[in-house]
Amino acid sequence: AQSVSQHNHHVILSEAASLELGCNYSYGGTVNLFWYVQYPGQHLQLLLKYFSGDPLVKGIKGFEAEFIKSKFSFNLRKPSVQWSDTAEYFCAAIFNTDKLIFGTGTRLQVFP
Amino acid sequence: SAVISQKPSRDICQRGTSLTIQCQVDSQVTMMFWYRQQPGQSLTLIATANQGSEATYESGFVIDKFPISRPNLTFSTLTVSNMSPEDSSIYLCSVGGTKGTGNTIYFGEGSWLTVV
C-alpha cells in the first residue's frame, strides 16, 4: 500500500544544533513530496515541495530536503535550528492519484 | 497560491447535533479535499469533494456521517452529523492536485470543533 512514514516521533534539540527529520515512502512510481509545518496553535503551512529536477530542494526559513529515489526518502534538514522552529513537522506525498497522504508527524522541541 | 477561507474557525457543539463547515477558495480549483486532524495526531483524508457529483470517501468514512457538497469550483461544505466527543477534531479543507494549483496542496486554517 502507498504510505508515508516518519520514524522520529519526537525530537528535542538545543538552539544552533543541526536537524534532520526522516521521511520514507512506499511506492515505486512517480511521487510528489512535501513537508508541512504546524506551529503551536496555528494552521498547516507548506515548507517545501519536490516534483522533479534537482533532488535538493530549498524551502522557507532555511529548511531544505533531499529526495533520494534509491532510498525512497525525503529527509528534512536545517543546519542550525532556532527556538522558533518548535513545531510539528509533517511529510506528505502524492502518489498516482491526486490525494495527499501524510506521515504521522514529528514533534520538534528546541530549547534555548 | 490559493487562499482558502473556512467557517466556522472554532465551535463548541452539543452531542447529537450536526455542524456544517464551509470552505471558500479565491480561485477555481479542480481538486478539493477534506481532512481531519484529531488531537495530537496526523492528518487523515476524509474524502475528495467532487464538483457536481457525490464525494469520494476514504476507508472508514461514510456519507451519512460526513455529507459533503461541492456545487462549484470554489466552494464546498462538510457536515459532521450526529456528533459525539470522538468527533472533536480540526477539520481542514484543502485544494490543489494535478491541475489548477500546480500539484501543490494548500490548506485552510481549519475548523476546530469540540463536542461536549
mmCIF file of N, CA and C in Angstrom, chain A:
data_model
loop_
_atom_site.group_PDB
_atom_site.id
_atom_site.type_symbol
_atom_site.label_atom_id
_atom_site.label_comp_id
_atom_site.label_asym_id
_atom_site.label_seq_id
_atom_site.Cartn_x
_atom_site.Cartn_y
_atom_site.Cartn_z
ATOM 1 N N ALA A 1 0.847 -1.199 0.000
ATOM 2 C CA ALA A 1 0.000 0.000 0.000
ATOM 3 C C ALA A 1 0.882 1.248 0.000
ATOM 4 N N GLN A 2 0.383 2.291 -0.601
ATOM 5 C CA GLN A 2 1.134 3.539 -0.627
ATOM 6 C C GLN A 2 1.077 4.195 0.747
ATOM 7 N N SER A 3 2.223 4.563 1.252
ATOM 8 C CA SER A 3 2.250 5.146 2.591
ATOM 9 C C SER A 3 3.457 6.052 2.761
ATOM 10 N N VAL A 4 3.375 6.868 3.805
ATOM 11 C CA VAL A 4 4.464 7.754 4.180
ATOM 12 C C VAL A 4 4.776 7.480 5.650
ATOM 13 N N SER A 5 6.042 7.326 5.970
ATOM 14 C CA SER A 5 6.396 7.044 7.350
ATOM 15 C C SER A 5 7.448 8.035 7.850
ATOM 16 N N GLN A 6 7.245 8.449 9.089
ATOM 17 C CA GLN A 6 8.201 9.313 9.770
ATOM 18 C C GLN A 6 8.598 8.587 11.055
ATOM 19 N N HIS A 7 9.850 8.229 11.143
ATOM 20 C CA HIS A 7 10.280 7.386 12.250
ATOM 21 C C HIS A 7 10.580 8.174 13.516
ATOM 22 N N ASN A 8 10.889 9.470 13.350
ATOM 23 C CA ASN A 8 11.179 10.285 14.526
ATOM 24 C C ASN A 8 9.880 10.901 15.011
ATOM 25 N N HIS A 9 9.362 10.416 16.114
ATOM 26 C CA HIS A 9 8.095 10.948 16.594
ATOM 27 C C HIS A 9 8.294 12.219 17.401
ATOM 28 N N HIS A 10 9.417 12.281 18.111
ATOM 29 C CA HIS A 10 9.660 13.431 18.975
ATOM 30 C C HIS A 10 11.166 13.683 18.987
ATOM 31 N N VAL A 11 11.530 14.902 18.623
ATOM 32 C CA VAL A 11 12.946 15.274 18.578
ATOM 33 C C VAL A 11 13.150 16.491 19.464
ATOM 34 N N ILE A 12 14.166 16.435 20.299
ATOM 35 C CA ILE A 12 14.487 17.556 21.193
ATOM 36 C C ILE A 12 15.906 18.005 20.889
ATOM 37 N N LEU A 13 16.050 19.301 20.616
ATOM 38 C CA LEU A 13 17.352 19.850 20.277
ATOM 39 C C LEU A 13 17.600 21.150 21.017
ATOM 40 N N SER A 14 18.846 21.501 21.129
ATOM 41 C CA SER A 14 19.215 22.822 21.619
ATOM 42 C C SER A 14 19.371 23.759 20.441
ATOM 43 N N GLU A 15 19.180 25.018 20.698
ATOM 44 C CA GLU A 15 19.371 26.010 19.630
ATOM 45 C C GLU A 15 20.759 25.864 19.018
ATOM 46 N N ALA A 16 20.829 26.078 17.714
ATOM 47 C CA ALA A 16 22.048 26.013 16.908
ATOM 48 C C ALA A 16 22.434 24.601 16.527
ATOM 49 N N ALA A 17 21.732 23.618 17.069
ATOM 50 C CA ALA A 17 22.018 22.243 16.654
ATOM 51 C C ALA A 17 21.509 22.021 15.241
ATOM 52 N N SER A 18 22.057 21.000 14.587
ATOM 53 C CA SER A 18 21.588 20.668 13.243
ATOM 54 C C SER A 18 20.420 19.697 13.349
ATOM 55 N N LEU A 19 19.554 19.782 12.350
ATOM 56 C CA LEU A 19 18.326 18.993 12.355
ATOM 57 C C LEU A 19 18.254 18.117 11.117
ATOM 58 N N GLU A 20 17.834 16.884 11.311
ATOM 59 C CA GLU A 20 17.445 16.046 10.189
ATOM 60 C C GLU A 20 16.272 15.192 10.620
ATOM 61 N N LEU A 21 15.158 15.344 9.910
ATOM 62 C CA LEU A 21 13.957 14.554 10.175
ATOM 63 C C LEU A 21 13.757 13.569 9.031
ATOM 64 N N GLY A 22 13.553 12.321 9.392
ATOM 65 C CA GLY A 22 13.426 11.282 8.384
ATOM 66 C C GLY A 22 12.022 11.171 7.805
ATOM 67 N N CYS A 23 11.968 10.861 6.516
ATOM 68 C CA CYS A 23 10.695 10.606 5.837
ATOM 69 C C CYS A 23 10.952 9.556 4.778
ATOM 70 N N ASN A 24 10.174 8.502 4.805
ATOM 71 C CA ASN A 24 10.259 7.468 3.778
ATOM 72 C C ASN A 24 8.868 7.212 3.216
ATOM 73 N N TYR A 25 8.837 6.796 1.977
ATOM 74 C CA TYR A 25 7.556 6.489 1.356
ATOM 75 C C TYR A 25 7.644 5.130 0.681
ATOM 76 N N SER A 26 6.485 4.546 0.474
ATOM 77 C CA SER A 26 6.464 3.240 -0.182
ATOM 78 C C SER A 26 5.635 3.358 -1.447
ATOM 79 N N TYR A 27 6.340 3.425 -2.554
ATOM 80 C CA TYR A 27 5.687 3.482 -3.872
ATOM 81 C C TYR A 27 6.777 3.519 -4.907
ATOM 82 N N GLY A 28 6.648 2.716 -5.952
ATOM 83 C CA GLY A 28 7.708 2.629 -6.939
ATOM 84 C C GLY A 28 7.575 3.561 -8.118
ATOM 85 N N GLY A 29 6.480 4.283 -8.201
ATOM 86 C CA GLY A 29 6.260 5.147 -9.351
ATOM 87 C C GLY A 29 6.593 6.599 -9.061
ATOM 88 N N THR A 30 6.044 7.460 -9.898
ATOM 89 C CA THR A 30 6.283 8.895 -9.740
ATOM 90 C C THR A 30 5.615 9.406 -8.475
ATOM 91 N N VAL A 31 6.330 10.222 -7.747
ATOM 92 C CA VAL A 31 5.806 10.724 -6.485
ATOM 93 C C VAL A 31 6.117 12.213 -6.348
ATOM 94 N N ASN A 32 5.194 12.951 -5.817
ATOM 95 C CA ASN A 32 5.403 14.345 -5.431
ATOM 96 C C ASN A 32 5.497 14.379 -3.910
ATOM 97 N N LEU A 33 6.502 15.078 -3.386
ATOM 98 C CA LEU A 33 6.769 15.042 -1.949
ATOM 99 C C LEU A 33 6.709 16.435 -1.343
ATOM 100 N N PHE A 34 6.257 16.493 -0.110
ATOM 101 C CA PHE A 34 6.053 17.765 0.576
ATOM 102 C C PHE A 34 6.481 17.656 2.037
ATOM 103 N N TRP A 35 6.881 18.788 2.585
ATOM 104 C CA TRP A 35 7.000 18.949 4.021
ATOM 105 C C TRP A 35 6.135 20.124 4.436
ATOM 106 N N TYR A 36 5.303 19.867 5.446
ATOM 107 C CA TYR A 36 4.469 20.907 6.028
ATOM 108 C C TYR A 36 4.885 21.114 7.481
ATOM 109 N N VAL A 37 4.632 22.309 7.982
ATOM 110 C CA VAL A 37 4.911 22.616 9.379
ATOM 111 C C VAL A 37 3.657 23.173 10.036
ATOM 112 N N GLN A 38 3.471 22.803 11.279
ATOM 113 C CA GLN A 38 2.336 23.317 12.045
ATOM 114 C C GLN A 38 2.864 23.839 13.370
ATOM 115 N N TYR A 39 2.919 25.157 13.489
ATOM 116 C CA TYR A 39 3.363 25.777 14.743
ATOM 117 C C TYR A 39 2.247 25.674 15.774
ATOM 118 N N PRO A 40 2.603 25.683 17.036
ATOM 119 C CA PRO A 40 1.583 25.510 18.090
ATOM 120 C C PRO A 40 0.401 26.451 17.916
ATOM 121 N N GLY A 41 -0.775 25.888 17.842
ATOM 122 C CA GLY A 41 -1.999 26.675 17.738
ATOM 123 C C GLY A 41 -2.253 27.287 16.383
ATOM 124 N N GLN A 42 -1.435 26.933 15.398
ATOM 125 C CA GLN A 42 -1.600 27.533 14.075
ATOM 126 C C GLN A 42 -1.957 26.481 13.030
ATOM 127 N N HIS A 43 -2.237 26.960 11.840
ATOM 128 C CA HIS A 43 -2.630 26.043 10.777
ATOM 129 C C HIS A 43 -1.412 25.521 10.027
ATOM 130 N N LEU A 44 -1.666 24.599 9.149
ATOM 131 C CA LEU A 44 -0.620 23.938 8.394
ATOM 132 C C LEU A 44 -0.023 24.876 7.346
ATOM 133 N N GLN A 45 1.301 24.881 7.250
ATOM 134 C CA GLN A 45 1.968 25.712 6.249
ATOM 135 C C GLN A 45 2.929 24.851 5.430
ATOM 136 N N LEU A 46 3.041 25.161 4.166
ATOM 137 C CA LEU A 46 3.948 24.427 3.297
ATOM 138 C C LEU A 46 5.380 24.929 3.498
ATOM 139 N N LEU A 47 6.290 24.008 3.782
ATOM 140 C CA LEU A 47 7.710 24.340 3.932
ATOM 141 C C LEU A 47 8.442 24.236 2.602
ATOM 142 N N LEU A 48 8.234 23.135 1.924
ATOM 143 C CA LEU A 48 8.881 22.914 0.636
ATOM 144 C C LEU A 48 8.218 21.744 -0.065
ATOM 145 N N LYS A 49 8.585 21.595 -1.343
ATOM 146 C CA LYS A 49 7.977 20.536 -2.137
ATOM 147 C C LYS A 49 8.963 20.069 -3.200
ATOM 148 N N TYR A 50 8.810 18.822 -3.607
ATOM 149 C CA TYR A 50 9.598 18.266 -4.691
ATOM 150 C C TYR A 50 8.669 17.616 -5.701
ATOM 151 N N PHE A 51 8.849 18.014 -6.979
ATOM 152 C CA PHE A 51 8.095 17.369 -8.059
ATOM 153 C C PHE A 51 9.046 16.642 -8.992
ATOM 154 N N SER A 52 10.110 17.324 -9.400
ATOM 155 C CA SER A 52 11.084 16.731 -10.301
ATOM 156 C C SER A 52 12.308 17.640 -10.328
ATOM 157 N N GLY A 53 13.355 17.208 -11.043
ATOM 158 C CA GLY A 53 14.536 18.044 -11.192
ATOM 159 C C GLY A 53 15.527 17.854 -10.060
ATOM 160 N N ASP A 54 16.160 18.938 -9.662
ATOM 161 C CA ASP A 54 17.195 18.897 -8.626
ATOM 162 C C ASP A 54 16.640 18.228 -7.371
ATOM 163 N N PRO A 55 17.261 17.146 -6.934
ATOM 164 C CA PRO A 55 16.722 16.434 -5.769
ATOM 165 C C PRO A 55 16.920 17.180 -4.449
ATOM 166 N N LEU A 56 17.746 18.204 -4.449
ATOM 167 C CA LEU A 56 17.931 19.009 -3.237
ATOM 168 C C LEU A 56 17.030 20.227 -3.348
ATOM 169 N N VAL A 57 16.054 20.274 -2.475
ATOM 170 C CA VAL A 57 15.032 21.312 -2.550
ATOM 171 C C VAL A 57 15.197 22.273 -1.379
ATOM 172 N N LYS A 58 15.176 23.535 -1.668
ATOM 173 C CA LYS A 58 15.264 24.532 -0.597
ATOM 174 C C LYS A 58 13.897 25.135 -0.349
ATOM 175 N N GLY A 59 13.573 25.284 0.928
ATOM 176 C CA GLY A 59 12.278 25.838 1.278
ATOM 177 C C GLY A 59 12.421 27.121 2.064
ATOM 178 N N ILE A 60 11.345 27.445 2.768
ATOM 179 C CA ILE A 60 11.353 28.671 3.554
ATOM 180 C C ILE A 60 12.073 28.447 4.875
ATOM 181 N N LYS A 61 12.475 29.536 5.516
ATOM 182 C CA LYS A 61 13.032 29.535 6.871
ATOM 183 C C LYS A 61 14.306 28.699 6.983
ATOM 184 N N GLY A 62 15.053 28.562 5.901
ATOM 185 C CA GLY A 62 16.329 27.864 5.952
ATOM 186 C C GLY A 62 16.251 26.353 5.885
ATOM 187 N N PHE A 63 15.074 25.810 5.650
ATOM 188 C CA PHE A 63 14.920 24.360 5.545
ATOM 189 C C PHE A 63 15.254 23.877 4.135
ATOM 190 N N GLU A 64 15.720 22.656 4.062
ATOM 191 C CA GLU A 64 15.934 22.005 2.789
ATOM 192 C C GLU A 64 15.622 20.515 2.946
ATOM 193 N N ALA A 65 15.397 19.864 1.825
ATOM 194 C CA ALA A 65 15.145 18.430 1.855
ATOM 195 C C ALA A 65 15.783 17.809 0.629
ATOM 196 N N GLU A 66 16.193 16.566 0.796
ATOM 197 C CA GLU A 66 16.833 15.862 -0.304
ATOM 198 C C GLU A 66 16.045 14.614 -0.663
ATOM 199 N N PHE A 67 15.690 14.529 -1.931
ATOM 200 C CA PHE A 67 14.981 13.365 -2.452
ATOM 201 C C PHE A 67 16.023 12.342 -2.892
ATOM 202 N N ILE A 68 15.999 11.175 -2.276
ATOM 203 C CA ILE A 68 16.895 10.087 -2.673
ATOM 204 C C ILE A 68 16.018 8.932 -3.140
ATOM 205 N N LYS A 69 15.920 8.804 -4.448
ATOM 206 C CA LYS A 69 14.988 7.832 -5.028
ATOM 207 C C LYS A 69 15.339 6.407 -4.618
ATOM 208 N N SER A 70 16.626 6.094 -4.592
ATOM 209 C CA SER A 70 17.041 4.727 -4.289
ATOM 210 C C SER A 70 16.711 4.324 -2.861
ATOM 211 N N LYS A 71 16.555 5.313 -2.004
ATOM 212 C CA LYS A 71 16.231 5.039 -0.600
ATOM 213 C C LYS A 71 14.770 5.354 -0.281
ATOM 214 N N PHE A 72 14.029 5.789 -1.273
ATOM 215 C CA PHE A 72 12.617 6.174 -1.063
ATOM 216 C C PHE A 72 12.511 7.164 0.106
ATOM 217 N N SER A 73 13.427 8.112 0.113
ATOM 218 C CA SER A 73 13.459 9.022 1.257
ATOM 219 C C SER A 73 13.388 10.485 0.818
ATOM 220 N N PHE A 74 12.957 11.316 1.757
ATOM 221 C CA PHE A 74 12.844 12.765 1.520
ATOM 222 C C PHE A 74 13.045 13.428 2.877
ATOM 223 N N ASN A 75 14.268 13.378 3.359
ATOM 224 C CA ASN A 75 14.565 13.879 4.697
ATOM 225 C C ASN A 75 14.655 15.396 4.726
ATOM 226 N N LEU A 76 14.180 15.958 5.804
ATOM 227 C CA LEU A 76 14.196 17.407 6.012
ATOM 228 C C LEU A 76 15.410 17.782 6.846
ATOM 229 N N ARG A 77 16.070 18.876 6.460
ATOM 230 C CA ARG A 77 17.275 19.288 7.181
ATOM 231 C C ARG A 77 17.279 20.788 7.414
ATOM 232 N N LYS A 78 17.979 21.150 8.477
ATOM 233 C CA LYS A 78 18.272 22.554 8.744
ATOM 234 C C LYS A 78 19.583 22.588 9.510
ATOM 235 N N PRO A 79 20.547 23.370 9.062
ATOM 236 C CA PRO A 79 21.871 23.342 9.679
ATOM 237 C C PRO A 79 21.911 23.865 11.106
ATOM 238 N N SER A 80 21.024 24.802 11.437
ATOM 239 C CA SER A 80 21.074 25.406 12.766
ATOM 240 C C SER A 80 19.651 25.796 13.168
ATOM 241 N N VAL A 81 19.075 25.080 14.107
ATOM 242 C CA VAL A 81 17.681 25.360 14.472
ATOM 243 C C VAL A 81 17.586 26.501 15.469
ATOM 244 N N GLN A 82 16.396 27.088 15.496
ATOM 245 C CA GLN A 82 16.107 28.166 16.436
ATOM 246 C C GLN A 82 14.929 27.760 17.306
ATOM 247 N N TRP A 83 14.782 28.449 18.428
ATOM 248 C CA TRP A 83 13.665 28.157 19.313
ATOM 249 C C TRP A 83 12.339 28.265 18.566
ATOM 250 N N SER A 84 12.261 29.195 17.624
ATOM 251 C CA SER A 84 11.023 29.417 16.877
ATOM 252 C C SER A 84 10.706 28.277 15.909
ATOM 253 N N ASP A 85 11.607 27.317 15.747
ATOM 254 C CA ASP A 85 11.331 26.153 14.902
ATOM 255 C C ASP A 85 10.537 25.085 15.634
ATOM 256 N N THR A 86 10.289 25.295 16.905
ATOM 257 C CA THR A 86 9.468 24.354 17.662
ATOM 258 C C THR A 86 8.099 24.226 17.016
ATOM 259 N N ALA A 87 7.763 23.017 16.600
ATOM 260 C CA ALA A 87 6.540 22.806 15.824
ATOM 261 C C ALA A 87 6.372 21.315 15.544
ATOM 262 N N GLU A 88 5.275 21.007 14.879
ATOM 263 C CA GLU A 88 5.048 19.652 14.373
ATOM 264 C C GLU A 88 5.340 19.684 12.876
ATOM 265 N N TYR A 89 6.105 18.692 12.413
ATOM 266 C CA TYR A 89 6.504 18.645 11.015
ATOM 267 C C TYR A 89 5.899 17.391 10.375
ATOM 268 N N PHE A 90 5.260 17.609 9.233
ATOM 269 C CA PHE A 90 4.604 16.516 8.534
ATOM 270 C C PHE A 90 5.197 16.341 7.143
ATOM 271 N N CYS A 91 5.579 15.120 6.856
ATOM 272 C CA CYS A 91 5.958 14.750 5.496
ATOM 273 C C CYS A 91 4.718 14.216 4.794
ATOM 274 N N ALA A 92 4.579 14.507 3.518
ATOM 275 C CA ALA A 92 3.393 14.060 2.792
ATOM 276 C C ALA A 92 3.754 13.782 1.341
ATOM 277 N N ALA A 93 2.914 12.994 0.691
ATOM 278 C CA ALA A 93 3.202 12.607 -0.692
ATOM 279 C C ALA A 93 1.928 12.459 -1.498
ATOM 280 N N ILE A 94 2.063 12.766 -2.777
ATOM 281 C CA ILE A 94 1.023 12.446 -3.749
ATOM 282 C C ILE A 94 1.585 11.335 -4.621
ATOM 283 N N PHE A 95 0.865 10.230 -4.674
ATOM 284 C CA PHE A 95 1.320 9.092 -5.467
ATOM 285 C C PHE A 95 0.612 9.109 -6.820
ATOM 286 N N ASN A 96 -0.032 8.085 -7.202
ATOM 287 C CA ASN A 96 -0.612 8.039 -8.535
ATOM 288 C C ASN A 96 -2.033 8.574 -8.601
ATOM 289 N N THR A 97 -2.464 9.186 -7.536
ATOM 290 C CA THR A 97 -3.750 9.875 -7.551
ATOM 291 C C THR A 97 -3.472 11.326 -7.151
ATOM 292 N N ASP A 98 -4.504 12.101 -6.985
ATOM 293 C CA ASP A 98 -4.307 13.476 -6.550
ATOM 294 C C ASP A 98 -4.382 13.631 -5.043
ATOM 295 N N LYS A 99 -4.468 12.536 -4.316
ATOM 296 C CA LYS A 99 -4.656 12.606 -2.873
ATOM 297 C C LYS A 99 -3.323 12.763 -2.167
ATOM 298 N N LEU A 100 -3.317 13.620 -1.165
ATOM 299 C CA LEU A 100 -2.119 13.859 -0.368
ATOM 300 C C LEU A 100 -2.172 12.958 0.855
ATOM 301 N N ILE A 101 -1.150 12.127 0.987
ATOM 302 C CA ILE A 101 -1.070 11.189 2.100
ATOM 303 C C ILE A 101 -0.018 11.678 3.083
ATOM 304 N N PHE A 102 -0.374 11.739 4.360
ATOM 305 C CA PHE A 102 0.512 12.284 5.377
ATOM 306 C C PHE A 102 1.208 11.190 6.174
ATOM 307 N N GLY A 103 2.425 11.522 6.616
ATOM 308 C CA GLY A 103 3.074 10.731 7.629
ATOM 309 C C GLY A 103 2.488 11.073 8.991
ATOM 310 N N THR A 104 2.969 10.408 10.017
ATOM 311 C CA THR A 104 2.403 10.573 11.356
ATOM 312 C C THR A 104 2.880 11.841 12.051
ATOM 313 N N GLY A 105 3.872 12.491 11.483
ATOM 314 C CA GLY A 105 4.335 13.746 12.059
ATOM 315 C C GLY A 105 5.493 13.560 13.028
ATOM 316 N N THR A 106 6.306 14.598 13.129
ATOM 317 C CA THR A 106 7.408 14.631 14.089
ATOM 318 C C THR A 106 7.301 15.909 14.891
ATOM 319 N N ARG A 107 7.269 15.735 16.191
ATOM 320 C CA ARG A 107 7.222 16.910 17.066
ATOM 321 C C ARG A 107 8.641 17.342 17.387
ATOM 322 N N LEU A 108 8.969 18.569 17.030
ATOM 323 C CA LEU A 108 10.293 19.127 17.298
ATOM 324 C C LEU A 108 10.209 20.145 18.419
ATOM 325 N N GLN A 109 11.029 19.943 19.432
ATOM 326 C CA GLN A 109 11.149 20.927 20.512
ATOM 327 C C GLN A 109 12.577 21.445 20.518
ATOM 328 N N VAL A 110 12.706 22.760 20.473
ATOM 329 C CA VAL A 110 14.022 23.383 20.502
ATOM 330 C C VAL A 110 14.121 24.207 21.773
ATOM 331 N N PHE A 111 15.167 23.944 22.543
ATOM 332 C CA PHE A 111 15.365 24.667 23.789
ATOM 333 C C PHE A 111 16.482 25.685 23.628
ATOM 334 N N PRO A 112 16.283 26.874 24.250
ATOM 335 C CA PRO A 112 17.313 27.927 24.140
ATOM 336 C C PRO A 112 18.623 27.487 24.764
#
